[in-house]
PDB file of C-alpha atoms in Angstrom:
ATOM      1  CA  UNK B   1     -23.248 -19.661  -3.151  1.00 45.00           C
ATOM      2  CA  UNK B   2     -19.760 -20.440  -1.514  1.00 51.00           C
ATOM      3  CA  UNK B   3     -19.311 -24.050  -4.284  1.00 59.00           C
ATOM      4  CA  UNK B   4     -20.815 -21.947  -7.308  1.00 88.00           C
ATOM      5  CA  UNK B   5     -17.886 -19.578  -7.073  1.00 95.00           C
ATOM      6  CA  UNK B   6     -15.677 -22.558  -6.003  1.00 94.00           C
ATOM      7  CA  UNK B   7     -17.161 -24.428  -9.403  1.00 95.00           C
ATOM      8  CA  UNK B   8     -16.845 -21.600 -11.221  1.00 96.00           C
ATOM      9  CA  UNK B   9     -12.944 -20.211 -10.146  1.00 97.00           C
ATOM     10  CA  UNK B  10     -11.977 -23.540 -10.564  1.00 95.00           C
ATOM     11  CA  UNK B  11     -13.177 -24.331 -13.893  1.00 95.00           C
ATOM     12  CA  UNK B  12     -11.071 -20.588 -15.027  1.00 96.00           C
ATOM     13  CA  UNK B  13      -7.786 -22.053 -14.436  1.00 96.00           C
ATOM     14  CA  UNK B  14      -6.830 -19.290 -12.357  1.00 98.00           C
ATOM     15  CA  UNK B  15      -4.903 -19.376  -9.080  1.00 98.00           C
ATOM     16  CA  UNK B  16      -6.736 -19.051  -6.452  1.00 98.00           C
ATOM     17  CA  UNK B  17      -7.642 -20.423  -2.557  1.00 98.00           C
ATOM     18  CA  UNK B  18      -9.822 -20.324  -0.361  1.00 97.00           C
ATOM     19  CA  UNK B  19     -10.298 -19.578   3.433  1.00 98.00           C
ATOM     20  CA  UNK B  20      -6.750 -18.016   3.740  1.00 98.00           C
ATOM     21  CA  UNK B  21      -5.505 -16.373   7.076  1.00 98.00           C
ATOM     22  CA  UNK B  22      -5.222 -12.021   5.919  1.00 98.00           C
ATOM     23  CA  UNK B  23      -2.900 -11.648   8.260  1.00 98.00           C
ATOM     24  CA  UNK B  24      -0.279 -13.648   6.331  1.00 98.00           C
ATOM     25  CA  UNK B  25      -0.322 -11.443   3.193  1.00 97.00           C
ATOM     26  CA  UNK B  26      -0.429  -8.331   5.508  1.00 97.00           C
ATOM     27  CA  UNK B  27       2.925  -6.411   7.309  1.00 97.00           C
ATOM     28  CA  UNK B  28       0.715  -5.861  10.023  1.00 98.00           C
ATOM     29  CA  UNK B  29       0.210  -9.455  10.133  1.00 98.00           C
ATOM     30  CA  UNK B  30      -3.253  -8.585  11.560  1.00 99.00           C
ATOM     31  CA  UNK B  31      -6.653  -9.791   9.825  1.00 99.00           C
ATOM     32  CA  UNK B  32      -9.082 -13.415   9.852  1.00 99.00           C
ATOM     33  CA  UNK B  33      -9.563 -15.718   6.989  1.00 98.00           C
ATOM     34  CA  UNK B  34     -10.872 -14.375   3.788  1.00 98.00           C
ATOM     35  CA  UNK B  35     -13.430 -16.164   1.978  1.00 98.00           C
ATOM     36  CA  UNK B  36     -11.502 -16.384  -1.947  1.00 98.00           C
ATOM     37  CA  UNK B  37      -7.803 -15.372  -2.693  1.00 98.00           C
ATOM     38  CA  UNK B  38      -7.180 -15.321  -6.552  1.00 99.00           C
ATOM     39  CA  UNK B  39      -3.683 -14.512  -7.692  1.00 98.00           C
ATOM     40  CA  UNK B  40      -3.422 -13.132 -10.900  1.00 98.00           C
ATOM     41  CA  UNK B  41      -0.516 -13.470 -14.309  1.00 98.00           C
ATOM     42  CA  UNK B  42      -2.125 -11.296 -15.974  1.00 97.00           C
ATOM     43  CA  UNK B  43      -3.912  -8.136 -16.742  1.00 96.00           C
ATOM     44  CA  UNK B  44      -6.244 -10.572 -18.950  1.00 97.00           C
ATOM     45  CA  UNK B  45      -6.486 -13.225 -15.490  1.00 98.00           C
ATOM     46  CA  UNK B  46      -6.518  -9.988 -13.109  1.00 97.00           C
ATOM     47  CA  UNK B  47     -10.306  -8.940 -15.327  1.00 97.00           C
ATOM     48  CA  UNK B  48     -11.349 -12.686 -15.098  1.00 97.00           C
ATOM     49  CA  UNK B  49     -11.250 -11.979 -12.374  1.00 98.00           C
ATOM     50  CA  UNK B  50     -12.738  -8.708 -11.939  1.00 97.00           C
ATOM     51  CA  UNK B  51     -14.636 -10.543 -13.827  1.00 96.00           C
ATOM     52  CA  UNK B  52     -16.497 -13.331 -12.095  1.00 97.00           C
ATOM     53  CA  UNK B  53     -16.772 -12.181  -8.470  1.00 97.00           C
ATOM     54  CA  UNK B  54     -19.090  -9.807 -10.881  1.00 95.00           C
ATOM     55  CA  UNK B  55     -21.024 -11.920 -11.653  1.00 95.00           C
ATOM     56  CA  UNK B  56     -21.025 -13.638  -8.092  1.00 96.00           C
ATOM     57  CA  UNK B  57     -22.249 -10.122  -7.226  1.00 95.00           C
ATOM     58  CA  UNK B  58     -19.142 -11.208  -4.066  1.00 96.00           C
ATOM     59  CA  UNK B  59     -17.415  -8.294  -2.828  1.00 96.00           C
ATOM     60  CA  UNK B  60     -13.967  -7.858  -4.009  1.00 97.00           C
ATOM     61  CA  UNK B  61     -10.937  -6.191  -3.072  1.00 96.00           C
ATOM     62  CA  UNK B  62      -7.105  -5.675  -5.179  1.00 96.00           C
ATOM     63  CA  UNK B  63      -4.480  -6.073  -3.233  1.00 97.00           C
ATOM     64  CA  UNK B  64      -0.576  -6.056  -3.947  1.00 95.00           C
ATOM     65  CA  UNK B  65       2.118  -7.042  -0.690  1.00 93.00           C
ATOM     66  CA  UNK B  66      -0.439  -5.640   2.183  1.00 95.00           C
ATOM     67  CA  UNK B  67       2.238  -2.624   3.475  1.00 94.00           C
ATOM     68  CA  UNK B  68      -0.483  -0.300   3.815  1.00 93.00           C
ATOM     69  CA  UNK B  69      -3.508  -1.686   4.357  1.00 96.00           C
ATOM     70  CA  UNK B  70      -5.105  -3.081   8.026  1.00 99.00           C
ATOM     71  CA  UNK B  71      -7.150  -6.731   7.838  1.00 99.00           C
ATOM     72  CA  UNK B  72     -10.728  -7.335  10.595  1.00 99.00           C
ATOM     73  CA  UNK B  73      -9.997  -9.527  13.014  1.00 98.00           C
ATOM     74  CA  UNK B  74     -13.519 -11.006  11.171  1.00 98.00           C
ATOM     75  CA  UNK B  75     -11.226 -11.127   7.946  1.00 98.00           C
ATOM     76  CA  UNK B  76     -12.349 -10.199   4.332  1.00 99.00           C
ATOM     77  CA  UNK B  77     -16.518 -12.065   3.129  1.00 98.00           C
ATOM     78  CA  UNK B  78     -15.621 -11.296  -0.727  1.00 97.00           C
ATOM     79  CA  UNK B  79     -12.547 -11.813  -2.821  1.00 98.00           C
ATOM     80  CA  UNK B  80      -9.212  -9.903  -2.755  1.00 98.00           C
ATOM     81  CA  UNK B  81      -7.498 -10.191  -5.948  1.00 98.00           C
ATOM     82  CA  UNK B  82      -3.294 -10.323  -5.044  1.00 98.00           C
ATOM     83  CA  UNK B  83      -1.412  -9.239  -7.425  1.00 97.00           C
ATOM     84  CA  UNK B  84       2.243 -10.159  -6.630  1.00 95.00           C
ATOM     85  CA  UNK B  85       4.639 -11.984  -7.813  1.00 94.00           C
ATOM     86  CA  UNK B  86       3.684 -13.437 -10.802  1.00 96.00           C
ATOM     87  CA  UNK B  87       2.741  -9.994 -12.228  1.00 97.00           C
ATOM     88  CA  UNK B  88       5.894  -8.460 -11.507  1.00 97.00           C
ATOM     89  CA  UNK B  89       8.013  -8.409 -15.467  1.00 97.00           C
ATOM     90  CA  UNK B  90       9.737  -4.641 -16.090  1.00 97.00           C
ATOM     91  CA  UNK B  91      11.309  -4.042 -19.386  1.00 98.00           C
ATOM     92  CA  UNK B  92      13.816  -1.365 -20.233  1.00 98.00           C
ATOM     93  CA  UNK B  93      13.991   1.257 -22.986  1.00 98.00           C
ATOM     94  CA  UNK B  94      16.568   3.792 -22.707  1.00 97.00           C
ATOM     95  CA  UNK B  95      15.312   6.221 -19.548  1.00 98.00           C
ATOM     96  CA  UNK B  96      12.142   4.443 -19.746  1.00 98.00           C
ATOM     97  CA  UNK B  97      10.364   1.608 -17.594  1.00 98.00           C
ATOM     98  CA  UNK B  98       7.565  -0.592 -18.682  1.00 98.00           C
ATOM     99  CA  UNK B  99       6.478  -2.707 -14.957  1.00 98.00           C
ATOM    100  CA  UNK B 100       3.585  -4.756 -14.398  1.00 98.00           C
ATOM    101  CA  UNK B 101       1.589  -3.341 -10.934  1.00 98.00           C
ATOM    102  CA  UNK B 102       2.891  -6.590  -8.700  1.00 98.00           C
ATOM    103  CA  UNK B 103       6.778  -6.041  -8.813  1.00 98.00           C
ATOM    104  CA  UNK B 104       8.178  -5.511  -5.250  1.00 97.00           C
ATOM    105  CA  UNK B 105       9.277  -1.796  -4.620  1.00 97.00           C
ATOM    106  CA  UNK B 106      12.599  -2.128  -4.368  1.00 97.00           C
ATOM    107  CA  UNK B 107      13.333  -5.022  -6.583  1.00 98.00           C
ATOM    108  CA  UNK B 108      12.679  -2.019  -9.323  1.00 98.00           C
ATOM    109  CA  UNK B 109      14.127   0.587  -7.700  1.00 98.00           C
ATOM    110  CA  UNK B 110      17.258  -1.755  -7.714  1.00 98.00           C
ATOM    111  CA  UNK B 111      16.924  -2.839 -11.360  1.00 98.00           C
ATOM    112  CA  UNK B 112      16.690   0.788 -11.943  1.00 98.00           C
ATOM    113  CA  UNK B 113      20.323   1.659 -10.814  1.00 98.00           C
ATOM    114  CA  UNK B 114      21.881  -1.503 -11.967  1.00 97.00           C
ATOM    115  CA  UNK B 115      21.070   0.454 -15.528  1.00 97.00           C
ATOM    116  CA  UNK B 116      22.124   3.796 -13.799  1.00 98.00           C
ATOM    117  CA  UNK B 117      19.193   5.294 -13.981  1.00 98.00           C
ATOM    118  CA  UNK B 118      18.055   8.162 -11.365  1.00 98.00           C
ATOM    119  CA  UNK B 119      14.807   8.276  -9.624  1.00 97.00           C
ATOM    120  CA  UNK B 120      13.885   5.670  -8.267  1.00 97.00           C
ATOM    121  CA  UNK B 121      15.975   5.642  -5.305  1.00 97.00           C
ATOM    122  CA  UNK B 122      13.499   7.304  -3.024  1.00 96.00           C
ATOM    123  CA  UNK B 123      11.741   4.005  -2.893  1.00 97.00           C
ATOM    124  CA  UNK B 124      14.421   1.221  -2.376  1.00 96.00           C
ATOM    125  CA  UNK B 125      12.933   0.974   1.428  1.00 94.00           C
ATOM    126  CA  UNK B 126       9.523   1.083   0.717  1.00 94.00           C
ATOM    127  CA  UNK B 127       8.436  -2.508   1.977  1.00 91.00           C
ATOM    128  CA  UNK B 128       5.155  -2.454  -1.056  1.00 93.00           C
ATOM    129  CA  UNK B 129       4.063  -3.477  -4.945  1.00 96.00           C
ATOM    130  CA  UNK B 130       4.778  -1.047  -7.268  1.00 98.00           C
ATOM    131  CA  UNK B 131       0.822  -1.298  -7.515  1.00 97.00           C
ATOM    132  CA  UNK B 132      -0.128   0.004  -4.030  1.00 94.00           C
ATOM    133  CA  UNK B 133       2.696   3.042  -4.438  1.00 96.00           C
ATOM    134  CA  UNK B 134       0.544   3.920  -7.319  1.00 97.00           C
ATOM    135  CA  UNK B 135      -2.537   4.355  -5.981  1.00 94.00           C
ATOM    136  CA  UNK B 136      -1.137   5.765  -2.779  1.00 92.00           C
ATOM    137  CA  UNK B 137       1.205   8.260  -4.856  1.00 94.00           C
ATOM    138  CA  UNK B 138       3.941   6.718  -2.245  1.00 91.00           C
ATOM    139  CA  UNK B 139       7.567   7.608  -1.400  1.00 90.00           C
ATOM    140  CA  UNK B 140       9.419   9.526   1.391  1.00 86.00           C
ATOM    141  CA  UNK B 141      11.986  11.961   1.682  1.00 73.00           C
ATOM    142  CA  UNK B 142       9.017  14.172   0.616  1.00 79.00           C
ATOM    143  CA  UNK B 143       9.244  12.320  -2.924  1.00 90.00           C
ATOM    144  CA  UNK B 144       6.632  10.861  -4.566  1.00 95.00           C
ATOM    145  CA  UNK B 145       6.733   7.408  -7.018  1.00 97.00           C
ATOM    146  CA  UNK B 146       3.980  10.030  -9.599  1.00 97.00           C
ATOM    147  CA  UNK B 147       6.711  12.546 -10.231  1.00 97.00           C
ATOM    148  CA  UNK B 148       8.147   9.565 -12.288  1.00 98.00           C
ATOM    149  CA  UNK B 149       5.071   8.338 -14.350  1.00 98.00           C
ATOM    150  CA  UNK B 150       4.199   8.332 -17.997  1.00 99.00           C
ATOM    151  CA  UNK B 151       1.049   6.845 -18.292  1.00 98.00           C
ATOM    152  CA  UNK B 152      -0.231   4.027 -15.825  1.00 98.00           C
ATOM    153  CA  UNK B 153      -2.087   1.219 -17.709  1.00 98.00           C
ATOM    154  CA  UNK B 154      -5.578   0.090 -15.916  1.00 98.00           C
ATOM    155  CA  UNK B 155      -8.154  -1.968 -15.438  1.00 97.00           C
ATOM    156  CA  UNK B 156     -11.608  -0.195 -15.187  1.00 93.00           C
ATOM    157  CA  UNK B 157     -14.757  -0.815 -13.750  1.00 87.00           C
ATOM    158  CA  UNK B 158     -16.772  -2.574 -17.121  1.00 88.00           C
ATOM    159  CA  UNK B 159     -13.620  -4.726 -17.061  1.00 91.00           C
ATOM    160  CA  UNK B 160     -11.716  -2.338 -20.314  1.00 94.00           C
ATOM    161  CA  UNK B 161      -7.967  -2.109 -19.817  1.00 96.00           C
ATOM    162  CA  UNK B 162      -6.753   1.416 -21.261  1.00 96.00           C
ATOM    163  CA  UNK B 163      -4.343   3.794 -20.669  1.00 97.00           C
ATOM    164  CA  UNK B 164      -4.562   7.002 -19.083  1.00 97.00           C
ATOM    165  CA  UNK B 165      -1.255   9.887 -18.599  1.00 98.00           C
ATOM    166  CA  UNK B 166       0.034  11.355 -16.123  1.00 97.00           C
ATOM    167  CA  UNK B 167      -2.390  13.812 -15.380  1.00 97.00           C
ATOM    168  CA  UNK B 168      -5.404  12.574 -15.576  1.00 97.00           C
ATOM    169  CA  UNK B 169      -4.128  10.068 -12.960  1.00 97.00           C
ATOM    170  CA  UNK B 170      -4.752  13.839 -10.559  1.00 96.00           C
ATOM    171  CA  UNK B 171      -1.792  12.745  -8.026  1.00 96.00           C
ATOM    172  CA  UNK B 172      -0.480  14.714  -5.120  1.00 93.00           C
ATOM    173  CA  UNK B 173       0.244  14.384  -2.053  1.00 86.00           C
ATOM    174  CA  UNK B 174       0.069  11.077  -0.746  1.00 86.00           C
ATOM    175  CA  UNK B 175      -3.935  10.346  -3.554  1.00 91.00           C
ATOM    176  CA  UNK B 176      -4.570   8.942  -7.083  1.00 95.00           C
ATOM    177  CA  UNK B 177      -8.122   9.054  -8.758  1.00 95.00           C
ATOM    178  CA  UNK B 178      -7.955   4.680  -8.292  1.00 94.00           C
ATOM    179  CA  UNK B 179      -8.733   5.785  -5.061  1.00 90.00           C
ATOM    180  CA  UNK B 180     -11.993   7.635  -6.705  1.00 89.00           C
ATOM    181  CA  UNK B 181     -12.577   5.885  -9.131  1.00 85.00           C
ATOM    182  CA  UNK B 182     -11.312   2.558  -8.380  1.00 79.00           C
ATOM    183  CA  UNK B 183      -9.596   1.049 -11.383  1.00 90.00           C
ATOM    184  CA  UNK B 184      -6.769  -1.810 -10.774  1.00 96.00           C
ATOM    185  CA  UNK B 185      -3.249  -0.471 -11.642  1.00 98.00           C
ATOM    186  CA  UNK B 186      -2.081  -4.032 -13.554  1.00 98.00           C
ATOM    187  CA  UNK B 187       1.271  -1.521 -14.676  1.00 98.00           C
ATOM    188  CA  UNK B 188       3.267   1.807 -15.366  1.00 99.00           C
ATOM    189  CA  UNK B 189       5.822   3.426 -17.590  1.00 99.00           C
ATOM    190  CA  UNK B 190       8.618   6.049 -15.990  1.00 99.00           C
ATOM    191  CA  UNK B 191      10.185   9.066 -17.382  1.00 98.00           C
ATOM    192  CA  UNK B 192      13.575   8.114 -15.421  1.00 98.00           C
ATOM    193  CA  UNK B 193      16.788  10.168 -16.222  1.00 98.00           C
ATOM    194  CA  UNK B 194      20.550   9.228 -16.587  1.00 97.00           C
ATOM    195  CA  UNK B 195      23.126   8.786 -14.034  1.00 96.00           C
ATOM    196  CA  UNK B 196      25.959   6.270 -13.119  1.00 97.00           C
ATOM    197  CA  UNK B 197      25.008   2.543 -11.415  1.00 97.00           C
ATOM    198  CA  UNK B 198      27.596   3.666  -8.631  1.00 97.00           C
ATOM    199  CA  UNK B 199      26.391   7.283  -7.990  1.00 97.00           C
ATOM    200  CA  UNK B 200      22.700   5.602  -7.679  1.00 98.00           C
ATOM    201  CA  UNK B 201      23.636   2.937  -5.647  1.00 97.00           C
ATOM    202  CA  UNK B 202      25.359   5.512  -2.981  1.00 97.00           C
ATOM    203  CA  UNK B 203      21.990   7.434  -2.552  1.00 96.00           C
ATOM    204  CA  UNK B 204      20.163   3.861  -1.984  1.00 97.00           C
ATOM    205  CA  UNK B 205      22.478   2.600   0.600  1.00 97.00           C
ATOM    206  CA  UNK B 206      21.927   6.389   2.591  1.00 96.00           C
ATOM    207  CA  UNK B 207      18.519   5.525   2.287  1.00 96.00           C
ATOM    208  CA  UNK B 208      18.618   2.849   3.658  1.00 96.00           C
ATOM    209  CA  UNK B 209      20.711   3.234   6.520  1.00 95.00           C
ATOM    210  CA  UNK B 210      18.805   6.446   7.142  1.00 93.00           C
ATOM    211  CA  UNK B 211      15.681   3.703   7.072  1.00 92.00           C
ATOM    212  CA  UNK B 212      17.398   1.041   9.486  1.00 92.00           C
ATOM    213  CA  UNK B 213      18.936   4.005  12.626  1.00 92.00           C
ATOM    214  CA  UNK B 214      15.093   5.974  12.447  1.00 91.00           C
ATOM    215  CA  UNK B 215      12.070   3.186  12.090  1.00 93.00           C
ATOM    216  CA  UNK B 216      11.302   0.371  13.802  1.00 94.00           C
ATOM    217  CA  UNK B 217      12.074  -2.841  10.563  1.00 89.00           C
ATOM    218  CA  UNK B 218      12.337  -5.332  13.931  1.00 93.00           C
ATOM    219  CA  UNK B 219       8.448  -5.611  14.766  1.00 97.00           C
ATOM    220  CA  UNK B 220       5.187  -5.953  11.868  1.00 98.00           C
ATOM    221  CA  UNK B 221       4.302  -2.510  11.171  1.00 97.00           C
ATOM    222  CA  UNK B 222       2.496  -0.331   8.340  1.00 94.00           C
ATOM    223  CA  UNK B 223       4.805   2.178   7.807  1.00 92.00           C
ATOM    224  CA  UNK B 224       3.171   5.979   8.718  1.00 93.00           C
ATOM    225  CA  UNK B 225       0.304   5.616   9.831  1.00 97.00           C
ATOM    226  CA  UNK B 226      -1.402   9.605   9.398  1.00 96.00           C
ATOM    227  CA  UNK B 227      -0.398  11.645   6.351  1.00 91.00           C
ATOM    228  CA  UNK B 228       2.671  14.946   6.466  1.00 88.00           C
ATOM    229  CA  UNK B 229      -0.167  17.176   6.595  1.00 86.00           C
ATOM    230  CA  UNK B 230       1.339  20.998   4.730  1.00 88.00           C
ATOM    231  CA  UNK B 231      -0.078  23.125   7.956  1.00 92.00           C
ATOM    232  CA  UNK B 232       0.057  20.506  10.650  1.00 94.00           C
ATOM    233  CA  UNK B 233       4.332  20.901   9.425  1.00 93.00           C
ATOM    234  CA  UNK B 234       3.961  24.884   9.205  1.00 94.00           C
ATOM    235  CA  UNK B 235       2.833  24.716  13.152  1.00 95.00           C
ATOM    236  CA  UNK B 236       4.126  21.389  14.897  1.00 96.00           C
ATOM    237  CA  UNK B 237       5.879  19.573  12.443  1.00 96.00           C
ATOM    238  CA  UNK B 238       5.897  15.767  11.471  1.00 95.00           C
ATOM    239  CA  UNK B 239       2.995  13.548  12.818  1.00 97.00           C
ATOM    240  CA  UNK B 240       5.522  11.511  14.518  1.00 97.00           C
ATOM    241  CA  UNK B 241       7.377  14.818  17.033  1.00 97.00           C
ATOM    242  CA  UNK B 242       3.443  15.958  17.048  1.00 98.00           C
ATOM    243  CA  UNK B 243       3.131  12.824  18.650  1.00 98.00           C
ATOM    244  CA  UNK B 244       6.099  12.509  21.032  1.00 97.00           C
ATOM    245  CA  UNK B 245       5.217  16.139  21.723  1.00 96.00           C
ATOM    246  CA  UNK B 246       1.835  14.766  23.370  1.00 97.00           C
ATOM    247  CA  UNK B 247       4.295  12.282  25.082  1.00 97.00           C
ATOM    248  CA  UNK B 248       2.183   9.876  23.255  1.00 98.00           C
ATOM    249  CA  UNK B 249       4.948   7.698  21.888  1.00 97.00           C
ATOM    250  CA  UNK B 250       5.739   4.489  23.877  1.00 97.00           C
ATOM    251  CA  UNK B 251       1.411   4.363  23.941  1.00 98.00           C
ATOM    252  CA  UNK B 252       0.429   0.641  23.745  1.00 98.00           C
ATOM    253  CA  UNK B 253      -3.629  -0.082  23.949  1.00 99.00           C
ATOM    254  CA  UNK B 254      -3.221  -4.077  23.983  1.00 99.00           C
ATOM    255  CA  UNK B 255      -0.284  -5.057  21.677  1.00 99.00           C
ATOM    256  CA  UNK B 256      -0.940  -2.734  18.936  1.00 99.00           C
ATOM    257  CA  UNK B 257       2.219  -0.154  20.072  1.00 99.00           C
ATOM    258  CA  UNK B 258       3.403   3.456  19.404  1.00 98.00           C
ATOM    259  CA  UNK B 259       6.967   3.151  18.550  1.00 97.00           C
ATOM    260  CA  UNK B 260       8.963   4.577  20.868  1.00 96.00           C
ATOM    261  CA  UNK B 261      11.760   4.518  17.862  1.00 95.00           C
ATOM    262  CA  UNK B 262       9.151   6.593  15.709  1.00 96.00           C
ATOM    263  CA  UNK B 263       5.892   7.836  16.772  1.00 97.00           C
ATOM    264  CA  UNK B 264       4.512   8.353  14.035  1.00 98.00           C
ATOM    265  CA  UNK B 265       4.604   3.312  13.454  1.00 98.00           C
ATOM    266  CA  UNK B 266       2.080   1.634  15.146  1.00 99.00           C
ATOM    267  CA  UNK B 267       4.149  -1.406  15.616  1.00 98.00           C
ATOM    268  CA  UNK B 268       2.097  -5.208  16.493  1.00 99.00           C
ATOM    269  CA  UNK B 269       3.734  -5.844  20.011  1.00 98.00           C
ATOM    270  CA  UNK B 270       2.197  -9.957  19.058  1.00 97.00           C
ATOM    271  CA  UNK B 271      -0.920 -10.238  18.907  1.00 97.00           C
ATOM    272  CA  UNK B 272      -2.024  -7.281  18.391  1.00 99.00           C
ATOM    273  CA  UNK B 273      -6.023  -7.151  16.999  1.00 99.00           C
ATOM    274  CA  UNK B 274      -8.136  -4.436  14.679  1.00 99.00           C
ATOM    275  CA  UNK B 275      -9.834  -2.920  17.359  1.00 98.00           C
ATOM    276  CA  UNK B 276      -6.679  -2.587  19.269  1.00 99.00           C
ATOM    277  CA  UNK B 277      -4.707  -0.736  15.812  1.00 99.00           C
ATOM    278  CA  UNK B 278      -8.396   1.572  15.503  1.00 99.00           C
ATOM    279  CA  UNK B 279      -8.625   2.063  19.958  1.00 99.00           C
ATOM    280  CA  UNK B 280      -4.821   3.360  20.179  1.00 99.00           C
ATOM    281  CA  UNK B 281      -5.855   5.212  16.603  1.00 99.00           C
ATOM    282  CA  UNK B 282      -8.670   7.215  17.915  1.00 98.00           C
ATOM    283  CA  UNK B 283      -6.466   7.822  21.212  1.00 99.00           C
ATOM    284  CA  UNK B 284      -4.091   9.337  19.213  1.00 99.00           C
ATOM    285  CA  UNK B 285      -6.100  11.708  16.542  1.00 98.00           C
ATOM    286  CA  UNK B 286      -7.368  13.113  20.302  1.00 98.00           C
ATOM    287  CA  UNK B 287      -4.827  13.420  22.204  1.00 98.00           C
ATOM    288  CA  UNK B 288      -3.431  15.546  19.232  1.00 98.00           C
ATOM    289  CA  UNK B 289      -6.413  17.632  18.427  1.00 98.00           C
ATOM    290  CA  UNK B 290      -6.979  18.662  22.021  1.00 98.00           C
ATOM    291  CA  UNK B 291      -3.047  19.651  21.797  1.00 96.00           C
ATOM    292  CA  UNK B 292      -2.518  21.387  18.305  1.00 97.00           C
ATOM    293  CA  UNK B 293      -6.700  22.328  17.492  1.00 97.00           C
ATOM    294  CA  UNK B 294      -5.152  19.331  13.810  1.00 97.00           C
ATOM    295  CA  UNK B 295      -7.021  16.281  13.415  1.00 98.00           C
ATOM    296  CA  UNK B 296      -4.409  14.214  11.959  1.00 98.00           C
ATOM    297  CA  UNK B 297      -5.701  11.883   8.130  1.00 96.00           C
ATOM    298  CA  UNK B 298      -4.478   7.697   8.502  1.00 96.00           C
ATOM    299  CA  UNK B 299      -2.755   6.926   5.152  1.00 91.00           C
ATOM    300  CA  UNK B 300      -3.731   3.442   6.092  1.00 94.00           C
ATOM    301  CA  UNK B 301      -5.868   1.710   4.185  1.00 94.00           C
ATOM    302  CA  UNK B 302      -8.677  -0.333   6.048  1.00 98.00           C
ATOM    303  CA  UNK B 303     -11.175  -3.305   4.107  1.00 98.00           C
ATOM    304  CA  UNK B 304     -14.161  -3.924   6.162  1.00 98.00           C
ATOM    305  CA  UNK B 305     -15.609  -7.963   6.197  1.00 98.00           C
ATOM    306  CA  UNK B 306     -18.391  -6.853   4.299  1.00 96.00           C
ATOM    307  CA  UNK B 307     -15.794  -5.920   1.220  1.00 95.00           C
ATOM    308  CA  UNK B 308     -16.248  -1.747   2.191  1.00 95.00           C
ATOM    309  CA  UNK B 309     -12.616  -0.555   1.725  1.00 93.00           C
ATOM    310  CA  UNK B 310     -11.058   3.314   1.564  1.00 90.00           C
ATOM    311  CA  UNK B 311      -8.771   4.911   3.714  1.00 90.00           C
ATOM    312  CA  UNK B 312      -9.114   4.875   7.662  1.00 96.00           C
ATOM    313  CA  UNK B 313     -10.322   7.977   8.681  1.00 92.00           C
ATOM    314  CA  UNK B 314     -13.821   6.524   7.346  1.00 94.00           C
ATOM    315  CA  UNK B 315     -14.376   4.013   9.835  1.00 97.00           C
ATOM    316  CA  UNK B 316     -13.219   5.698  12.450  1.00 94.00           C
TER     317      UNK B 316
END
């Protein structure tokens, strides 16, 4: 099977590699080898990669920059379709921008700032790509990328390329319909507002300054591990504060540590394993549940070696 798939990929003209260490494809710097990694250069190549994986009857997973992903130490027995810099074009028309899924979020934010377009300042410090942001409806400062969406270009489960409206995306806090439907996000059209380049850049500089002061940006991490649930927030505050008040700030299992700078970040102190991260998350959830009666939910996704993938909660 492996040789057949390798031959098919070679004949396809796609850019691909085998035996790729997944720790090199994610921000946590954790993960064993993936059997195959394909890097499409267009929506059509993404469709071809999906079709080849399906016809070979092997699992496949679409990733961006891996900023919100935990890979397993055993790796991934299937095909990773990586949407990155090879699919990162964008174009502007008035207050609207169309961008491909692989564009780096800070790069898109800065491109908009250069044209005086406001509405994406909150993503300037998020170390991920646009496709991942749309999948998670990510953002910061209590804002979400979905707020600016007009429509999203997708590759559906049947291999068809289509556009879905913002309403069809079912955006809510850190959620989109793509988490259930398993469609591949290829690109997006966004509606922004006109401001001035100087004003937008000043907002971005303030956001970046606050992130540098607040977050442990010097060690591998995936950003916020636990989501900000409204009922928990009203009763006790945001997850980082709750974890700190539970006395867990700085807690460590193996080389996975709750950051001493921000307790909702788990950092890799050197050689953390996926097992270390799982154990630390279980420990935090148990302690917070005992103290507050609330069970923390993860923002982070996990890819199992057998091809299963989803919110990490489902694997605890």
